[in-house]
Amino acid sequence: MPESKEDLQPLVERIYDIVVAPDRLEQMLDSWNARLAATRGARRYGVLEEPRVLAHIERTEIVLRQLMATEGRSSGAAGDWVNTARAAALVVTRAGTVIAANPGARTSLGVDIGQTLADLPIEPADAEILTHEVVRLGGTEKRDARMLRLRIAGQPMPILIRLVRAIAGNDDHIGLMTTVLTWPPSLTEMLKSTFDLTAAETEVLKDLALGHAVSEIAQRSRRSEATIRSHVAALLEKTATRSQIELVRLTLGLLDVAEQALPGQVPGRRATLSDNTYQTLKLTDGRRLDYLVIGDPAGDPFMLMPSGIGFTRMLPAAERALEERNLRMIVPVRAGYGGSSPLPANRHVHDVTVADTMELMAHLGILRWPIWSLADDIRIAVEFACRHPERVSGIVGSGAELPARTQVHYQRMAKWSRFVAANARYAPRAMRYLALAFFGLARRVGQKRFVQLVMGSSAADLKAIEDEEVYAAMLRGSEISVSPSFTAHEAWAAEIVANLSKDWSERLRQCPVPIALFHGIEDPFSPIETVREYAAEMPNITLVAYPERGQILYREWPDMLRVIERHLRRQA
């Protein structure tokens, strides 16, 4: 029985809400789930495919696209603004998401694009004040700037932050200029070599330049004030300056020279991972395919499929292990992601991905390799193996999202994954809008907050993203899917529909290569009960389950790498 206009009105209102505030997406999910519960088990998952609802979705999709494009253009101007500052500077949205940060903000404050004001290392009470003032200045506040005095957690000296409204004319973008100076590594080396300073003298000079008194430096370094004063005396003699003031002025003057000596260098968050260095292949149809090579450039090759979110990187220890074990991890950047060409029109996602991967293997001279797939990419890994079994020696699935073929499978899922999976199958025309909403939310609230929202039902995953190395790897890897100037929402939507619109459990059963699944018991996207069912009934699947783990299994890399190496030995 068709639903009345009144019945659909709350859902339609939620659809328009997302245009104004993407963080209300979860409210739409709750409204959708409540509607499904009211059907008492009827298979009416495609509520977003209702003609009256779809008309509203198509209108709001146009608006969301325009907003995404506008935000992308403004980010460049925001980047220009922060990079003119010698001190740590960043630009945030009214919602508190960082959309631009200079090297000083990354290294001195530990924040980067995609994070939020909550990640700044300032005292909690001061963080509340800063958040409030950012909202005010981006709203009806008529002042163009505001100065705040805030305290860095664990530091005796306060910092000043000047808030500037409407960066590059965008009322939603607020600039934060701080009194925290940038101290590039090149300056340390320059001071050592120019004045023949010791490491201890250089550290004392750095602390003096950053505004710390001798007594504070002694306390911080757990040395006596007499020792620090002896270092200061040595600094005055070696630099031929007559006072601490002259010494600091000299150092700040050299700071400009050191910054200019490294044009374009952008340190990563806490320098835990190197920057992504993409290689490019021109495909036979003229399109561009980017890819990463991580580990030993001449090592034994395997492919990482980084999921629809694009987790292309591993932990630093894991990437070092690749070099030590003579392994070469190749990560294709699929069509529609990063710098690769868009997905061709009128071609199925799986056809494009499989063909592009075969071309990449030919280009690199690789005849056969194991595949390591993350999350939803298990579907593409299985498809590739089914089509070209002679080119794949085995599949390792981390947090694999297996097919939902029964209503029980859907009911087990967390609401976010159930929402996506059900609409991919029963309302595929709405997926582009949902993709825009998802990626818009990630950009607006920051990737960390977005992951926290989506994985809220998994305490293990929430704990995992608080691990600095894990989060840094996620952030660095996902630049191919979400950045201030780009989102891969179109490619993601097309892949979701291709992967989930049909029950592919039979394809999984037919897979001609061994599949090793590594799975967290608290995985909110693919419940462990469902994974165990498949492992029990399909002899080609083995399962390793981790208690107190969710879908994020970065720390379990040694177990998965051992299986990769076993497949490599078997094919040798």
Coordinates of C-alpha atoms in Angstrom, one line a residue, residues 18-558:
I18 CA 21.5 17.2 5.0
V19 CA 22.1 20.0 2.5
V20 CA 22.1 22.5 5.3
A21 CA 23.9 20.4 7.9
P22 CA 25.5 17.1 6.7
D23 CA 26.0 16.1 10.3
R24 CA 22.3 15.4 10.4
L25 CA 22.8 12.4 8.2
E26 CA 22.5 10.1 11.1
Q27 CA 19.1 11.5 11.9
M28 CA 18.0 10.5 8.4
L29 CA 19.3 7.0 9.0
D30 CA 17.4 6.7 12.3
S31 CA 14.2 7.9 10.5
W32 CA 14.7 5.3 7.7
N33 CA 15.4 2.5 10.2
A34 CA 12.3 3.4 12.2
R35 CA 10.2 3.2 9.0
L36 CA 11.6 -0.3 8.3
A37 CA 10.9 -1.5 11.8
A38 CA 7.3 -0.3 11.3
T39 CA 6.9 -2.6 8.3
R40 CA 7.2 -5.7 10.6
G41 CA 9.6 -7.6 8.4
A42 CA 8.2 -6.6 5.0
R43 CA 10.9 -6.3 2.4
R44 CA 10.3 -2.6 1.7
Y45 CA 13.9 -1.5 2.0
G46 CA 13.7 0.8 -1.0
V47 CA 11.9 3.7 0.7
L48 CA 14.3 6.1 -0.9
E49 CA 13.2 4.8 -4.3
E50 CA 9.6 6.0 -3.7
P51 CA 8.9 8.3 -6.7
R52 CA 7.9 11.2 -4.4
V53 CA 11.0 10.8 -2.3
L54 CA 13.3 10.3 -5.3
A55 CA 12.2 13.6 -6.8
H56 CA 13.4 15.4 -3.7
I57 CA 16.6 13.4 -3.7
E58 CA 17.4 14.4 -7.3
R59 CA 16.9 18.1 -6.4
T60 CA 19.1 18.0 -3.3
E61 CA 21.8 16.0 -5.2
I62 CA 22.3 19.0 -7.5
V63 CA 22.7 21.4 -4.5
L64 CA 25.1 19.0 -2.7
R65 CA 27.3 18.8 -5.8
Q66 CA 27.4 22.6 -6.1
L67 CA 28.3 22.9 -2.4
M68 CA 31.1 20.3 -2.7
A69 CA 32.5 22.1 -5.7
T70 CA 32.5 25.4 -3.9
E71 CA 34.2 24.0 -0.9
G72 CA 36.9 22.5 -3.1
R73 CA 37.6 25.8 -4.7
S74 CA 37.8 27.7 -1.4
S75 CA 40.3 25.3 0.1
G76 CA 43.0 26.5 -2.2
A77 CA 42.6 30.1 -1.0
A78 CA 42.6 28.8 2.6
G79 CA 45.9 27.1 1.9
D80 CA 47.3 30.3 0.5
W81 CA 46.3 32.1 3.7
V82 CA 47.9 29.7 6.1
N83 CA 51.1 29.4 4.1
T84 CA 51.8 33.1 4.4
A85 CA 52.2 32.8 8.2
R86 CA 55.5 32.1 9.8
A87 CA 53.7 30.9 12.9
A88 CA 51.4 27.9 13.2
A89 CA 48.2 28.7 11.4
L90 CA 45.1 26.9 10.2
V91 CA 41.6 27.5 8.7
V92 CA 38.6 25.7 10.1
T93 CA 34.9 25.6 9.2
R94 CA 32.2 26.8 11.6
A95 CA 31.8 23.1 12.5
G96 CA 35.4 23.1 13.6
T97 CA 36.9 20.9 10.8
V98 CA 40.4 21.8 9.7
I99 CA 40.5 22.5 5.9
A100 CA 44.0 24.0 5.7
A101 CA 47.1 23.8 8.0
N102 CA 50.6 25.0 7.5
P103 CA 53.7 23.0 8.5
G104 CA 53.8 24.9 11.9
A105 CA 50.3 23.7 12.7
R106 CA 51.2 20.1 11.7
T107 CA 54.4 19.9 13.7
S108 CA 53.9 22.2 16.6
L109 CA 50.1 21.6 17.3
G110 CA 49.9 18.1 15.8
V111 CA 46.8 18.9 13.7
D112 CA 46.2 18.3 10.0
I113 CA 43.5 18.6 7.4
G114 CA 40.5 16.6 8.2
Q115 CA 40.9 16.8 12.0
T116 CA 38.9 19.1 14.2
L117 CA 39.4 21.8 16.9
A118 CA 39.0 18.9 19.5
D119 CA 42.4 17.6 18.3
L120 CA 44.2 20.8 19.3
P121 CA 46.4 20.3 22.4
I122 CA 44.8 23.0 24.5
E123 CA 43.1 22.8 27.9
P124 CA 39.5 21.5 27.7
A125 CA 38.0 24.7 29.1
D126 CA 39.9 26.8 26.6
A127 CA 38.8 24.4 23.8
E128 CA 35.2 25.1 24.7
I129 CA 35.8 28.9 24.5
L130 CA 37.6 28.5 21.1
T131 CA 34.8 26.4 19.6
H132 CA 32.2 28.9 20.8
E133 CA 34.1 31.9 19.3
V134 CA 34.6 30.1 16.0
V135 CA 30.8 29.5 15.8
R136 CA 30.1 33.1 16.7
L137 CA 32.6 34.6 14.3
G138 CA 31.2 32.5 11.5
G139 CA 27.6 33.5 12.3
T140 CA 26.1 36.8 12.9
E141 CA 29.1 38.3 14.7
K142 CA 30.0 41.5 13.0
R143 CA 33.6 41.8 14.1
D144 CA 36.2 40.7 11.5
A145 CA 38.7 39.3 14.1
R146 CA 38.9 38.2 17.7
M147 CA 42.0 37.5 20.0
L148 CA 42.0 34.7 22.5
R149 CA 44.6 33.8 25.2
L150 CA 44.7 30.0 25.5
R151 CA 46.7 27.4 27.3
I152 CA 48.5 24.5 25.7
A153 CA 48.0 21.3 27.7
G154 CA 51.1 20.6 29.9
Q155 CA 52.8 23.9 29.0
P156 CA 53.3 26.7 31.4
M157 CA 53.2 29.5 28.8
P158 CA 49.9 30.5 27.1
I159 CA 49.6 31.2 23.4
L160 CA 47.6 33.8 21.6
I161 CA 45.2 32.9 18.8
R162 CA 43.8 35.5 16.5
L163 CA 40.5 34.4 14.9
V164 CA 39.9 36.0 11.4
R165 CA 36.5 35.6 9.8
A166 CA 35.5 35.0 6.2
I167 CA 38.8 33.7 4.8
A168 CA 38.9 34.3 1.1
G169 CA 35.3 35.7 1.4
N170 CA 33.8 32.5 2.7
D171 CA 31.8 33.2 5.8
D172 CA 32.1 29.5 6.9
H173 CA 35.9 29.6 6.9
I174 CA 37.6 31.0 10.0
G175 CA 41.4 31.6 10.2
L176 CA 43.4 30.8 13.3
M177 CA 46.7 32.6 13.5
T178 CA 48.8 31.6 16.6
T179 CA 51.9 32.7 18.4
V180 CA 53.4 29.2 18.1
L181 CA 56.5 29.4 15.9
T182 CA 57.4 26.9 13.3
W183 CA 60.7 25.1 13.9
P184 CA 61.7 23.2 10.8
P185 CA 64.2 20.4 11.1
S186 CA 66.4 22.2 8.6
L187 CA 66.9 25.0 11.1
T188 CA 68.4 22.6 13.7
E189 CA 70.9 21.3 11.1
M190 CA 71.7 24.9 9.9
L191 CA 72.4 26.1 13.5
K192 CA 74.6 23.1 14.2
S193 CA 76.7 23.4 11.0
T194 CA 76.9 27.2 11.0
F195 CA 77.9 27.7 14.6
D196 CA 79.3 24.3 15.5
L197 CA 76.7 23.8 18.2
T198 CA 76.2 20.6 20.1
A199 CA 72.9 18.8 20.2
A200 CA 72.3 20.0 23.8
E201 CA 73.1 23.7 22.9
T202 CA 70.8 23.5 19.9
E203 CA 67.9 22.3 22.0
V204 CA 68.5 25.1 24.5
L205 CA 68.5 27.6 21.7
K206 CA 65.3 26.3 20.3
D207 CA 63.6 26.6 23.7
L208 CA 64.8 30.1 24.1
A209 CA 63.5 31.1 20.7
L210 CA 60.1 29.6 21.5
G211 CA 59.9 31.8 24.5
H212 CA 60.9 29.6 27.5
A213 CA 62.8 30.9 30.4
V214 CA 66.0 29.3 31.7
S215 CA 64.2 27.9 34.7
E216 CA 61.5 26.4 32.5
I217 CA 64.1 24.8 30.2
A218 CA 65.9 23.3 33.1
Q219 CA 62.6 21.8 34.4
R220 CA 61.6 20.5 31.0
S221 CA 65.0 18.9 30.3
R222 CA 65.5 17.7 34.0
R223 CA 68.8 19.5 34.2
S224 CA 70.0 22.1 36.6
E225 CA 69.7 25.9 35.9
A226 CA 73.5 26.1 36.1
T227 CA 73.9 23.6 33.3
I228 CA 71.4 25.5 31.1
R229 CA 73.1 28.8 31.8
S230 CA 76.5 27.3 30.8
H231 CA 74.8 26.2 27.5
V232 CA 73.5 29.8 27.1
A233 CA 77.0 31.2 27.7
A234 CA 78.5 28.9 25.1
L235 CA 75.8 29.9 22.6
L236 CA 76.6 33.6 23.1
E237 CA 80.3 32.9 22.5
K238 CA 79.8 30.8 19.4
T239 CA 77.3 33.1 17.8
A240 CA 79.2 36.3 18.8
T241 CA 76.0 37.8 20.3
R242 CA 76.0 39.9 23.5
S243 CA 72.6 39.0 25.1
Q244 CA 69.8 36.4 25.0
I245 CA 67.7 39.0 23.1
E246 CA 70.3 39.3 20.3
L247 CA 70.7 35.5 20.3
V248 CA 66.9 35.0 19.8
R249 CA 66.7 37.7 17.1
L250 CA 69.6 36.0 15.2
T251 CA 67.8 32.6 15.4
L252 CA 64.4 34.1 14.2
G253 CA 66.2 35.7 11.3
L254 CA 67.7 32.3 10.3
L255 CA 64.2 30.8 10.6
D256 CA 63.1 32.6 7.4
V257 CA 66.2 31.3 5.6
A258 CA 65.6 27.7 6.8
E259 CA 61.9 27.8 5.7
Q260 CA 62.8 29.1 2.2
A261 CA 65.4 26.3 1.8
L262 CA 62.7 23.7 1.7
P263 CA 60.1 24.9 -0.8
G264 CA 57.0 22.7 -1.0
Q265 CA 57.9 20.4 1.9
V266 CA 54.8 19.6 3.9
P267 CA 55.5 17.4 6.9
G268 CA 53.0 14.7 7.6
R269 CA 51.1 14.4 10.9
R270 CA 53.8 13.7 13.5
A271 CA 56.0 12.5 10.7
T272 CA 55.0 8.9 11.2
L273 CA 54.7 8.1 7.5
S274 CA 56.4 9.4 4.3
D275 CA 54.3 11.3 1.7
N276 CA 52.4 9.2 -0.9
T277 CA 54.5 9.1 -4.1
Y278 CA 52.3 8.0 -7.0
Q279 CA 53.4 6.5 -10.2
T280 CA 51.3 6.8 -13.3
L281 CA 50.4 4.3 -16.1
K282 CA 48.7 5.5 -19.3
L283 CA 46.2 2.9 -20.1
T284 CA 45.5 1.7 -23.7
D285 CA 42.2 3.7 -23.9
G286 CA 44.1 6.8 -22.9
R287 CA 43.0 7.0 -19.3
R288 CA 45.3 7.6 -16.4
L289 CA 45.9 5.0 -13.6
D290 CA 47.9 6.0 -10.6
Y291 CA 49.5 3.5 -8.2
L292 CA 51.7 3.3 -5.2
V293 CA 54.7 1.0 -4.7
I294 CA 55.6 0.5 -1.0
G295 CA 58.4 -1.6 0.3
D296 CA 61.3 -3.1 -1.7
P297 CA 61.0 -1.7 -5.3
A298 CA 62.5 -5.0 -6.6
G299 CA 60.8 -7.3 -4.1
D300 CA 58.2 -10.0 -4.5
P301 CA 54.9 -8.3 -5.5
F302 CA 51.5 -8.5 -4.0
M303 CA 48.5 -6.2 -4.5
L304 CA 46.7 -4.2 -1.8
M305 CA 43.0 -3.4 -2.5
P306 CA 42.5 -0.4 -0.2
S307 CA 38.7 -0.4 0.2
G308 CA 36.2 2.2 -1.1
I309 CA 37.5 4.6 1.5
G310 CA 41.1 4.2 0.2
F311 CA 43.3 3.0 3.1
T312 CA 46.4 2.7 0.9
R313 CA 49.0 2.8 3.7
M314 CA 50.1 0.5 6.5
L315 CA 51.8 1.3 9.9
P316 CA 55.4 2.5 9.7
A317 CA 56.7 -0.8 11.2
A318 CA 54.7 -2.8 8.6
E319 CA 56.1 -0.7 5.8
R320 CA 59.6 -1.2 7.1
A321 CA 59.0 -4.9 7.3
L322 CA 58.1 -5.0 3.6
E323 CA 61.6 -3.6 2.8
E324 CA 63.3 -6.0 5.2
R325 CA 61.5 -9.0 3.8
N326 CA 62.0 -8.0 0.1
L327 CA 58.3 -7.5 -0.4
R328 CA 56.7 -5.0 -2.8
M329 CA 53.2 -3.8 -2.1
I330 CA 51.4 -2.4 -5.1
V331 CA 48.3 -0.3 -4.5
P332 CA 46.3 0.6 -7.6
V333 CA 44.3 3.9 -7.4
R334 CA 41.1 2.8 -9.1
A335 CA 39.2 4.8 -11.6
G336 CA 37.5 7.8 -10.0
Y337 CA 39.9 8.0 -7.0
G338 CA 42.8 10.3 -6.5
G339 CA 44.6 11.4 -9.6
S340 CA 43.3 8.5 -11.7
S341 CA 40.9 9.2 -14.5
P342 CA 37.1 9.1 -13.8
L343 CA 35.2 5.9 -14.2
P344 CA 34.2 5.6 -17.9
A345 CA 30.5 6.0 -18.6
N346 CA 28.4 2.9 -19.5
R347 CA 31.0 0.4 -18.3
H348 CA 30.5 -1.8 -15.3
V349 CA 32.8 -1.1 -12.3
H350 CA 34.1 -4.6 -12.1
D351 CA 34.9 -4.8 -15.8
V352 CA 36.9 -1.5 -15.6
T353 CA 38.8 -2.5 -12.4
V354 CA 39.7 -6.0 -13.6
A355 CA 40.9 -4.7 -17.0
D356 CA 42.9 -1.9 -15.5
T357 CA 44.6 -4.3 -13.0
M358 CA 45.5 -6.7 -15.8
E359 CA 47.1 -3.8 -17.7
L360 CA 49.0 -2.7 -14.6
M361 CA 50.3 -6.3 -14.0
A362 CA 51.5 -6.4 -17.7
H363 CA 53.2 -3.0 -17.3
L364 CA 55.0 -4.2 -14.2
G365 CA 55.8 -7.6 -15.6
I366 CA 53.9 -9.5 -12.9
L367 CA 52.4 -12.8 -13.9
R368 CA 50.8 -13.8 -10.6
W369 CA 50.4 -12.4 -7.1
P370 CA 48.4 -12.6 -3.9
I371 CA 45.7 -10.0 -3.1
W372 CA 45.3 -8.3 0.2
S373 CA 41.8 -6.8 0.3
L374 CA 40.4 -4.4 2.9
A375 CA 36.7 -4.3 3.9
D376 CA 34.4 -4.1 0.9
D377 CA 37.1 -4.8 -1.6
I378 CA 36.8 -8.5 -0.9
R379 CA 34.1 -8.4 -3.6
I380 CA 36.5 -7.1 -6.2
A381 CA 39.3 -9.4 -5.2
V382 CA 36.9 -12.4 -5.5
E383 CA 35.7 -11.2 -8.9
F384 CA 39.3 -10.8 -10.2
A385 CA 40.2 -14.3 -9.0
C386 CA 37.1 -15.8 -10.6
R387 CA 37.9 -14.2 -13.9
H388 CA 41.6 -14.8 -13.9
P389 CA 42.5 -17.6 -11.5
E390 CA 45.9 -18.1 -13.1
R391 CA 46.9 -14.6 -12.0
V392 CA 46.0 -14.9 -8.3
S393 CA 47.6 -17.2 -5.8
G394 CA 45.4 -16.4 -2.8
I395 CA 43.3 -13.7 -1.1
V396 CA 43.8 -12.3 2.3
G397 CA 40.7 -10.4 3.5
S398 CA 41.0 -7.9 6.4
G399 CA 37.6 -6.9 7.9
A400 CA 35.9 -8.4 4.8
E401 CA 32.3 -7.4 4.2
L402 CA 30.6 -10.5 3.0
P403 CA 27.3 -10.7 1.2
A404 CA 24.0 -10.2 3.0
R405 CA 21.8 -12.8 1.5
T406 CA 19.1 -13.1 4.2
Q407 CA 17.0 -10.8 6.3
V408 CA 18.9 -12.0 9.3
H409 CA 22.2 -10.9 7.7
Y410 CA 20.7 -7.4 7.3
Q411 CA 19.4 -7.3 10.9
R412 CA 22.8 -8.2 12.3
M413 CA 24.5 -5.2 10.7
A414 CA 25.1 -1.9 12.3
K415 CA 22.7 0.8 11.1
W416 CA 25.2 2.6 8.8
S417 CA 26.2 -0.6 7.0
R418 CA 22.6 -1.8 6.8
F419 CA 21.5 1.5 5.4
V420 CA 24.1 1.4 2.6
A421 CA 23.8 -2.3 1.8
A422 CA 20.0 -2.3 1.6
N423 CA 19.7 0.9 -0.5
A424 CA 22.4 -0.4 -2.8
R425 CA 20.2 -3.3 -3.6
Y426 CA 16.7 -1.8 -3.4
A427 CA 17.3 1.9 -4.1
P428 CA 20.4 2.1 -6.3
R429 CA 19.3 5.4 -7.9
A430 CA 19.6 7.1 -4.5
M431 CA 23.2 6.0 -4.0
R432 CA 24.8 9.0 -5.7
Y433 CA 22.9 11.3 -3.3
L434 CA 23.8 9.1 -0.3
A435 CA 27.5 9.1 -1.4
L436 CA 27.4 12.9 -1.6
A437 CA 25.9 13.1 1.9
F438 CA 28.5 10.6 3.3
F439 CA 31.5 12.4 1.8
G440 CA 30.1 15.8 2.6
L441 CA 29.7 14.7 6.2
A442 CA 33.3 13.4 6.3
R443 CA 34.6 16.7 4.9
R444 CA 32.5 18.8 7.2
V445 CA 33.1 17.1 10.6
G446 CA 36.5 15.7 9.7
Q447 CA 37.5 12.1 8.9
K448 CA 38.1 11.1 12.5
R449 CA 34.7 12.3 13.7
F450 CA 33.1 10.7 10.7
V451 CA 34.7 7.3 11.5
Q452 CA 33.6 7.7 15.1
L453 CA 30.0 8.3 14.0
V454 CA 30.0 5.3 11.6
M455 CA 31.8 2.9 14.0
G456 CA 30.0 4.1 17.1
S457 CA 28.7 0.6 17.8
S458 CA 32.2 -0.8 18.0
A459 CA 34.2 0.1 21.1
A460 CA 37.2 -1.7 19.6
D461 CA 37.2 0.5 16.5
L462 CA 36.7 3.7 18.5
K463 CA 39.7 2.7 20.6
A464 CA 41.8 1.8 17.5
I465 CA 41.5 5.3 15.9
E466 CA 42.8 6.8 19.1
D467 CA 46.1 5.1 18.3
E468 CA 48.1 7.9 16.7
E469 CA 50.0 5.6 14.2
V470 CA 46.8 3.9 13.1
Y471 CA 44.9 7.2 12.6
A472 CA 47.9 8.7 10.8
A473 CA 48.0 5.7 8.4
M474 CA 44.2 6.0 7.8
L475 CA 44.4 9.7 7.2
R476 CA 47.4 9.5 4.8
G477 CA 46.0 6.6 2.9
S478 CA 42.5 8.1 2.5
E479 CA 43.7 11.2 0.6
I480 CA 42.7 9.4 -2.6
S481 CA 39.0 9.4 -1.5
V482 CA 38.6 12.6 0.6
S483 CA 40.6 15.8 0.6
P484 CA 39.7 19.5 0.8
S485 CA 39.6 19.8 -3.0
F486 CA 38.3 16.3 -4.0
T487 CA 36.0 13.5 -3.0
A488 CA 35.6 10.1 -4.8
H489 CA 31.8 10.0 -4.1
E490 CA 30.8 9.1 -7.7
A491 CA 33.2 6.2 -7.9
W492 CA 32.3 5.0 -4.4
A493 CA 28.6 5.0 -5.2
A494 CA 29.1 3.1 -8.4
E495 CA 31.3 0.5 -6.6
I496 CA 28.8 0.1 -3.7
V497 CA 25.9 -0.6 -6.2
A498 CA 28.1 -3.0 -8.2
N499 CA 29.3 -4.8 -5.1
L500 CA 26.0 -5.0 -3.1
S501 CA 23.1 -4.8 -5.5
K502 CA 23.1 -8.6 -6.0
D503 CA 23.7 -11.6 -3.7
W504 CA 27.2 -12.7 -4.7
S505 CA 27.5 -15.5 -2.2
E506 CA 27.7 -18.1 -5.1
R507 CA 30.6 -16.2 -6.6
L508 CA 32.3 -16.4 -3.2
R509 CA 31.7 -20.2 -3.2
Q510 CA 33.1 -20.6 -6.7
C511 CA 36.3 -18.6 -6.0
P512 CA 39.1 -20.9 -7.2
V513 CA 41.8 -19.6 -4.8
P514 CA 42.1 -19.9 -1.0
I515 CA 40.6 -17.1 1.0
A516 CA 42.0 -16.3 4.5
L517 CA 39.8 -13.9 6.4
F518 CA 41.0 -11.9 9.4
H519 CA 38.1 -10.5 11.3
G520 CA 37.4 -8.6 14.5
I521 CA 34.6 -10.0 16.7
E522 CA 33.3 -6.4 17.1
D523 CA 33.2 -5.6 13.4
P524 CA 30.1 -3.4 12.9
F525 CA 30.0 -3.7 9.1
S526 CA 30.2 -7.5 8.7
P527 CA 29.1 -9.2 11.9
I528 CA 31.2 -12.1 13.0
E529 CA 28.2 -14.5 13.1
T530 CA 27.7 -14.0 9.4
V531 CA 31.4 -14.5 8.6
R532 CA 31.5 -17.6 10.7
E533 CA 28.5 -19.0 8.8
Y534 CA 30.3 -18.5 5.4
A535 CA 33.6 -20.0 6.8
A536 CA 31.7 -23.1 8.0
E537 CA 29.9 -23.8 4.8
M538 CA 32.6 -22.9 2.2
P539 CA 35.8 -25.0 2.2
N540 CA 37.9 -22.4 0.4
I541 CA 37.6 -20.0 3.4
T542 CA 39.6 -20.0 6.6
L543 CA 38.9 -17.6 9.4
V544 CA 41.0 -16.0 12.1
A545 CA 38.9 -14.1 14.6
Y546 CA 40.2 -11.5 17.0
P547 CA 38.5 -10.8 20.3
E548 CA 38.2 -7.1 21.3
R549 CA 38.8 -6.0 17.7
G550 CA 36.5 -4.4 15.1
Q551 CA 37.1 -3.8 11.4
I552 CA 40.3 -1.7 12.0
L553 CA 43.0 -4.4 12.1
Y554 CA 46.2 -2.3 11.4
R555 CA 48.0 -3.8 14.4
E556 CA 47.4 -7.3 13.2
W557 CA 49.5 -6.9 10.1
P558 CA 52.1 -9.5 11.0

